[in-house]
Structures are given as structure tokens and as C-alpha cells.
Coordinates of C-alpha atoms and ligand atoms in Angstrom, one line a residue:
M1 CA -14.2 -62.0 -5.4
A2 CA -11.8 -64.0 -3.3
T3 CA -12.5 -67.8 -3.0
V4 CA -14.3 -68.7 0.2
K5 CA -12.7 -71.5 2.2
L6 CA -15.4 -73.6 3.8
A7 CA -15.1 -76.5 6.3
V8 CA -18.0 -78.9 6.4
I9 CA -17.6 -80.4 9.9
Y10 CA -19.9 -83.3 10.9
Y11 CA -20.3 -85.9 13.5
S12 CA -22.3 -89.1 12.7
S13 CA -22.9 -92.4 14.4
T14 CA -25.0 -94.1 11.8
G15 CA -24.3 -92.1 8.6
A16 CA -27.2 -89.6 8.2
N17 CA -25.1 -86.6 9.0
Y18 CA -22.2 -87.9 6.9
Q19 CA -24.6 -88.0 4.0
M20 CA -25.8 -84.4 4.7
A21 CA -22.3 -83.2 5.1
Q22 CA -21.4 -84.7 1.7
W23 CA -24.4 -82.9 0.1
A24 CA -23.3 -79.7 1.7
A25 CA -19.7 -80.1 0.4
E26 CA -21.2 -80.8 -3.1
G27 CA -23.3 -77.6 -2.9
A28 CA -20.4 -75.5 -1.6
K29 CA -18.1 -76.7 -4.3
A30 CA -20.7 -75.9 -6.9
A31 CA -20.9 -72.4 -5.4
G32 CA -17.1 -72.0 -6.0
A33 CA -15.8 -72.6 -2.5
D34 CA -12.6 -74.4 -1.6
V35 CA -14.0 -77.1 0.7
R36 CA -12.7 -79.4 3.4
L37 CA -15.0 -82.2 4.6
V38 CA -14.0 -83.4 8.0
K39 CA -15.5 -85.5 10.8
I40 CA -15.4 -84.8 14.5
K41 CA -13.4 -87.5 16.3
E42 CA -15.3 -90.5 17.8
I43 CA -14.8 -90.7 21.6
A44 CA -17.4 -93.3 22.4
P45 CA -16.2 -96.5 24.0
Q46 CA -15.5 -99.3 21.4
E47 CA -18.0 -101.6 23.2
A48 CA -20.8 -99.1 22.6
I49 CA -19.9 -99.0 18.8
D50 CA -19.5 -102.7 18.6
A51 CA -23.0 -103.2 20.2
N52 CA -24.7 -101.3 17.4
P53 CA -24.3 -102.8 13.9
A54 CA -25.3 -99.6 12.1
W55 CA -22.8 -97.5 14.1
K56 CA -20.0 -100.1 13.5
K57 CA -20.8 -100.1 9.8
H58 CA -20.6 -96.3 9.6
V59 CA -17.3 -96.0 11.5
E60 CA -15.8 -98.4 8.9
A61 CA -17.4 -96.6 5.9
A62 CA -16.0 -93.2 7.1
K63 CA -12.6 -94.3 8.2
D64 CA -10.8 -92.4 5.5
V65 CA -12.5 -89.0 6.2
P66 CA -10.0 -86.7 7.9
V67 CA -10.6 -85.8 11.6
A68 CA -11.5 -82.2 12.2
S69 CA -8.7 -80.1 13.7
L70 CA -8.2 -76.6 15.1
D71 CA -6.3 -75.9 11.9
D72 CA -9.5 -76.5 9.9
L73 CA -11.2 -73.9 12.0
E74 CA -8.4 -71.4 11.6
W75 CA -8.1 -72.1 7.8
A76 CA -11.8 -71.7 6.9
D77 CA -13.7 -68.5 6.4
S78 CA -16.9 -70.4 6.9
Y79 CA -18.3 -73.5 8.5
I80 CA -21.3 -75.8 8.0
F81 CA -21.9 -78.2 10.9
S82 CA -24.0 -81.3 10.7
V83 CA -24.7 -83.3 13.8
P84 CA -27.3 -85.8 15.2
T85 CA -29.8 -84.8 17.9
R86 CA -29.1 -86.3 21.3
Y87 CA -31.9 -85.7 23.8
G88 CA -32.6 -82.4 22.0
N89 CA -29.0 -81.4 22.3
V90 CA -25.5 -81.5 20.7
P91 CA -23.7 -84.9 20.9
S92 CA -20.9 -85.0 23.5
Q93 CA -18.3 -85.7 20.8
V94 CA -19.1 -82.3 19.3
Q95 CA -19.2 -80.5 22.7
Q96 CA -15.8 -82.1 23.4
F97 CA -14.4 -80.7 20.1
F98 CA -15.9 -77.3 21.0
D99 CA -14.1 -77.5 24.4
T100 CA -10.8 -77.6 22.6
T101 CA -11.3 -74.3 20.8
G102 CA -10.6 -72.0 23.8
G103 CA -7.1 -71.0 22.5
L104 CA -8.4 -70.0 19.1
W105 CA -11.3 -68.1 20.7
F106 CA -8.9 -66.3 23.0
Q107 CA -6.9 -65.1 20.1
G108 CA -10.0 -63.9 18.3
K109 CA -9.5 -66.4 15.5
L110 CA -13.1 -67.7 15.5
A111 CA -14.7 -64.2 15.1
N112 CA -16.5 -63.3 11.9
K113 CA -16.7 -66.9 10.6
V114 CA -19.9 -67.3 8.6
V115 CA -21.7 -70.4 9.8
S116 CA -24.8 -72.5 9.4
A117 CA -25.8 -75.9 10.9
M118 CA -27.9 -79.0 10.2
T119 CA -29.2 -81.9 12.2
S120 CA -31.2 -85.1 12.1
A121 CA -33.4 -86.9 14.7
M122 CA -35.6 -89.9 14.8
N123 CA -38.9 -88.0 15.3
P124 CA -40.3 -85.1 13.4
H125 CA -40.4 -83.1 16.6
G126 CA -37.5 -84.8 18.3
G127 CA -35.6 -81.6 19.1
Q128 CA -34.0 -80.6 15.8
E129 CA -34.4 -76.9 16.3
A130 CA -33.0 -77.1 19.8
T131 CA -29.9 -79.0 18.6
I132 CA -29.2 -76.4 15.9
Q133 CA -29.7 -73.6 18.4
G134 CA -27.3 -75.4 20.7
L135 CA -24.7 -75.3 18.0
Y136 CA -25.3 -71.7 17.2
K137 CA -25.0 -70.8 21.0
T138 CA -21.4 -71.8 20.9
M139 CA -20.9 -69.9 17.7
F140 CA -22.4 -66.7 19.1
H141 CA -19.7 -66.9 21.8
W142 CA -17.1 -67.3 19.0
G143 CA -18.4 -64.1 17.4
A144 CA -19.5 -66.0 14.3
I145 CA -22.1 -64.7 11.9
V146 CA -25.0 -67.1 11.5
A147 CA -26.3 -67.5 7.9
A148 CA -29.4 -69.5 8.7
P149 CA -31.5 -70.5 5.6
G150 CA -34.6 -68.8 6.9
Y151 CA -37.2 -69.1 4.1
T152 CA -34.9 -67.9 1.3
D153 CA -35.9 -70.5 -1.3
P154 CA -39.2 -72.4 -2.0
I155 CA -37.3 -75.7 -1.8
L156 CA -37.2 -75.3 2.0
Y157 CA -40.9 -75.9 2.3
S158 CA -40.8 -79.4 0.8
A159 CA -37.8 -80.2 3.1
G160 CA -39.8 -79.6 6.3
G161 CA -39.4 -75.8 6.4
N162 CA -36.9 -75.5 9.3
P163 CA -35.5 -72.0 9.0
Y164 CA -32.8 -72.6 11.6
G165 CA -31.0 -75.1 9.3
T166 CA -31.8 -78.1 7.3
S167 CA -33.1 -81.0 9.4
T168 CA -34.4 -84.5 8.7
T169 CA -35.9 -87.5 10.4
V170 CA -34.0 -90.8 10.2
D171 CA -34.8 -94.5 10.8
Q172 CA -33.0 -96.8 13.2
E173 CA -30.2 -97.5 10.7
G174 CA -29.6 -93.8 10.0
N175 CA -31.3 -93.7 6.7
I176 CA -32.6 -90.2 5.8
K177 CA -36.4 -90.2 5.5
D178 CA -37.1 -86.7 4.2
N179 CA -36.5 -85.0 0.9
V180 CA -33.7 -82.7 2.1
K181 CA -30.9 -83.0 -0.5
D182 CA -31.9 -79.8 -2.4
A183 CA -32.4 -77.9 0.8
V184 CA -28.9 -78.9 2.0
I185 CA -27.4 -77.8 -1.3
H186 CA -29.3 -74.5 -1.1
Q187 CA -28.1 -73.9 2.5
A188 CA -24.5 -74.6 1.5
K189 CA -24.7 -72.2 -1.5
R190 CA -26.2 -69.5 0.8
T191 CA -23.5 -70.0 3.4
V192 CA -20.8 -69.6 0.7
T193 CA -22.5 -66.6 -0.8
V194 CA -22.8 -64.7 2.6
A195 CA -19.2 -65.7 3.5
G196 CA -18.1 -64.3 0.2
W197 CA -19.9 -61.0 0.9
V198 CA -18.3 -60.8 4.4
K199 CA -14.8 -61.7 3.1
A200 CA -15.0 -59.1 0.3
G201 CA -16.2 -56.5 2.7
A202 CA -13.4 -57.2 5.2
Q203 CA -10.8 -57.1 2.5
A204 CA -12.2 -53.8 1.1
D205 CA -12.0 -52.3 4.6
K206 CA -8.3 -53.0 5.1
Ligands
FMN301 C1 -28.4 -91.2 23.0 C2 -29.3 -90.8 21.9 C3 -30.2 -89.8 22.0 C4 -31.1 -89.5 21.0 N1 -32.0 -88.5 21.2 C5 -33.0 -88.2 20.3 C6 -33.9 -87.2 20.5 O1 -33.9 -86.5 21.5 N2 -34.9 -87.0 19.6 C7 -35.0 -87.8 18.5 O2 -35.9 -87.7 17.7 N3 -34.0 -88.7 18.2 C8 -33.0 -88.9 19.1 N4 -32.0 -89.9 18.8 C9 -31.9 -90.4 17.5 C10 -30.8 -89.7 16.7 O3 -31.0 -88.4 16.6 C11 -30.5 -90.4 15.3 O4 -30.1 -91.7 15.6 C12 -29.5 -89.6 14.6 O5 -30.1 -88.4 14.1 C13 -28.9 -90.3 13.4 O6 -27.9 -89.5 12.9 P1 -26.5 -90.2 12.4 O7 -26.9 -91.3 11.4 O8 -25.8 -89.1 11.6 O9 -25.7 -90.7 13.6 C14 -31.1 -90.2 19.8 C15 -30.1 -91.2 19.6 C16 -29.3 -91.5 20.6 C17 -28.2 -92.6 20.4

């Protein structure tokens, strides 16, 4: 079967989604994928970053991670997104990135990508499912194929049992509070597996 090219695309202010993205990249590589780990560009004013020590620290820690580009979207067969919850919604940085994808969408280049998404929030019921649905809503418009985890492995129950995509709670500093690493790895492997099926089917159909 042809190797799946997977882009793990994240946005993070204080590091939680960077950590989840790293676990996803690890899981996808273990599943045989060719992986790019990229961050969505920071567009917040420098004063806002400087006013929050945890945010400032994370920006410095992730300074060498490449910034996500339209080329990453075109290159990959499959995407995993990981973004924080903002008032039950997708962060503006992520929405801004999505708003640059019109040209690719118009050319049909975002159709049939196999995708899944993850998030974090401060509260157990702080809007995690709404954020993931917000991400998937854009991807439905792309014509992407959502490979949500559902309840496809018992590991999901001990990670909070979110069938939309792995989610966790975090503290003020962005430390992950739940036991989600194995669920992230399972989600990444599942996304790669489904992407492999779709890629093989598309190639067989040519
Ligand atoms: C503007 C803003 C809005 C937020 N909205 C919510 C929210 O609706 N529910 C919640 O539980 N946490 C909320 N949070 C907390 C973030 O979700 C949390 O800081 C984030 O998941 C940390 O991820 P990161 O370390 O990757 O940046 C909010 C944080 C900010 C700065």
C-alpha cells in the first residue's frame, strides 16, 4: 500500500496542543506515515503574548517548528488538527489560516483528505465537542472525510470517551490533566489507516 502523507497541524498558546500534536506525529509515524508536524502562525499582538508568561514561554519553546502552509495542505493525504477551545470555538489564528484556503478549495485540492481533530479546554465541559465540530464544519466544506475515533478502542474510555476526537482538560499553564496520550496515538493510527484505505481505493480506481 502507498505510504500515507500526513500533516499534523496545530495551534497552541501555552503548549498543550503542541504536546498532543507531538503524540499524534509519533503515533502516525509508528503507523508508517510520512509526517509533517507544523504550527499555525501566531497572529496575536506581541503585548498579549508578553503579558502571559506561559504563552511567552511556549512561543519560545516552539520557535523552530515550521509554520503551516498551503503547500502542507496540498502535499498531505490526511490531516490531524489540534487546537485549544476558545469560548467553545476554534481560535481566530486557526480560522485565519482556514480563510487562506479558498484557492485550494476552488481547485478541488482539499477534497477527499482524511481528517480528524483534537482539542483542549480548561473545564471538563468547556466546549471541547463544539470546538472539534467547528473544525469539522470547515472540513465538510472542503469535501474531507472525517475519521473520528468513535469508540473504536477501549483506551478511549479512560481518556474521557470523546468520540468526536481526543480532548483533554488543562491547567492555567497549559499542562495536560487527563490521561490522553494513548488515545491520541490510537486516533493518529486510525486516521493513517483510513487514509491508507482511501488512497489505495483511489489509486485502484484510476
Ligand atoms: C480567550 C480564551 C477563551 C477560552 N475559552 C475557554 C472555554 O470556552 N472553555 C474552557 O474550558 N476553556 C477555555 N479557555 C482555556 C483554553 O481552552 C486553554 O487555555 C487551552 O486549551 C490551552 O491549550 P494550549 O496550551 O494548547 O494553548 C479559553 C482560553 C482563552 C485564552
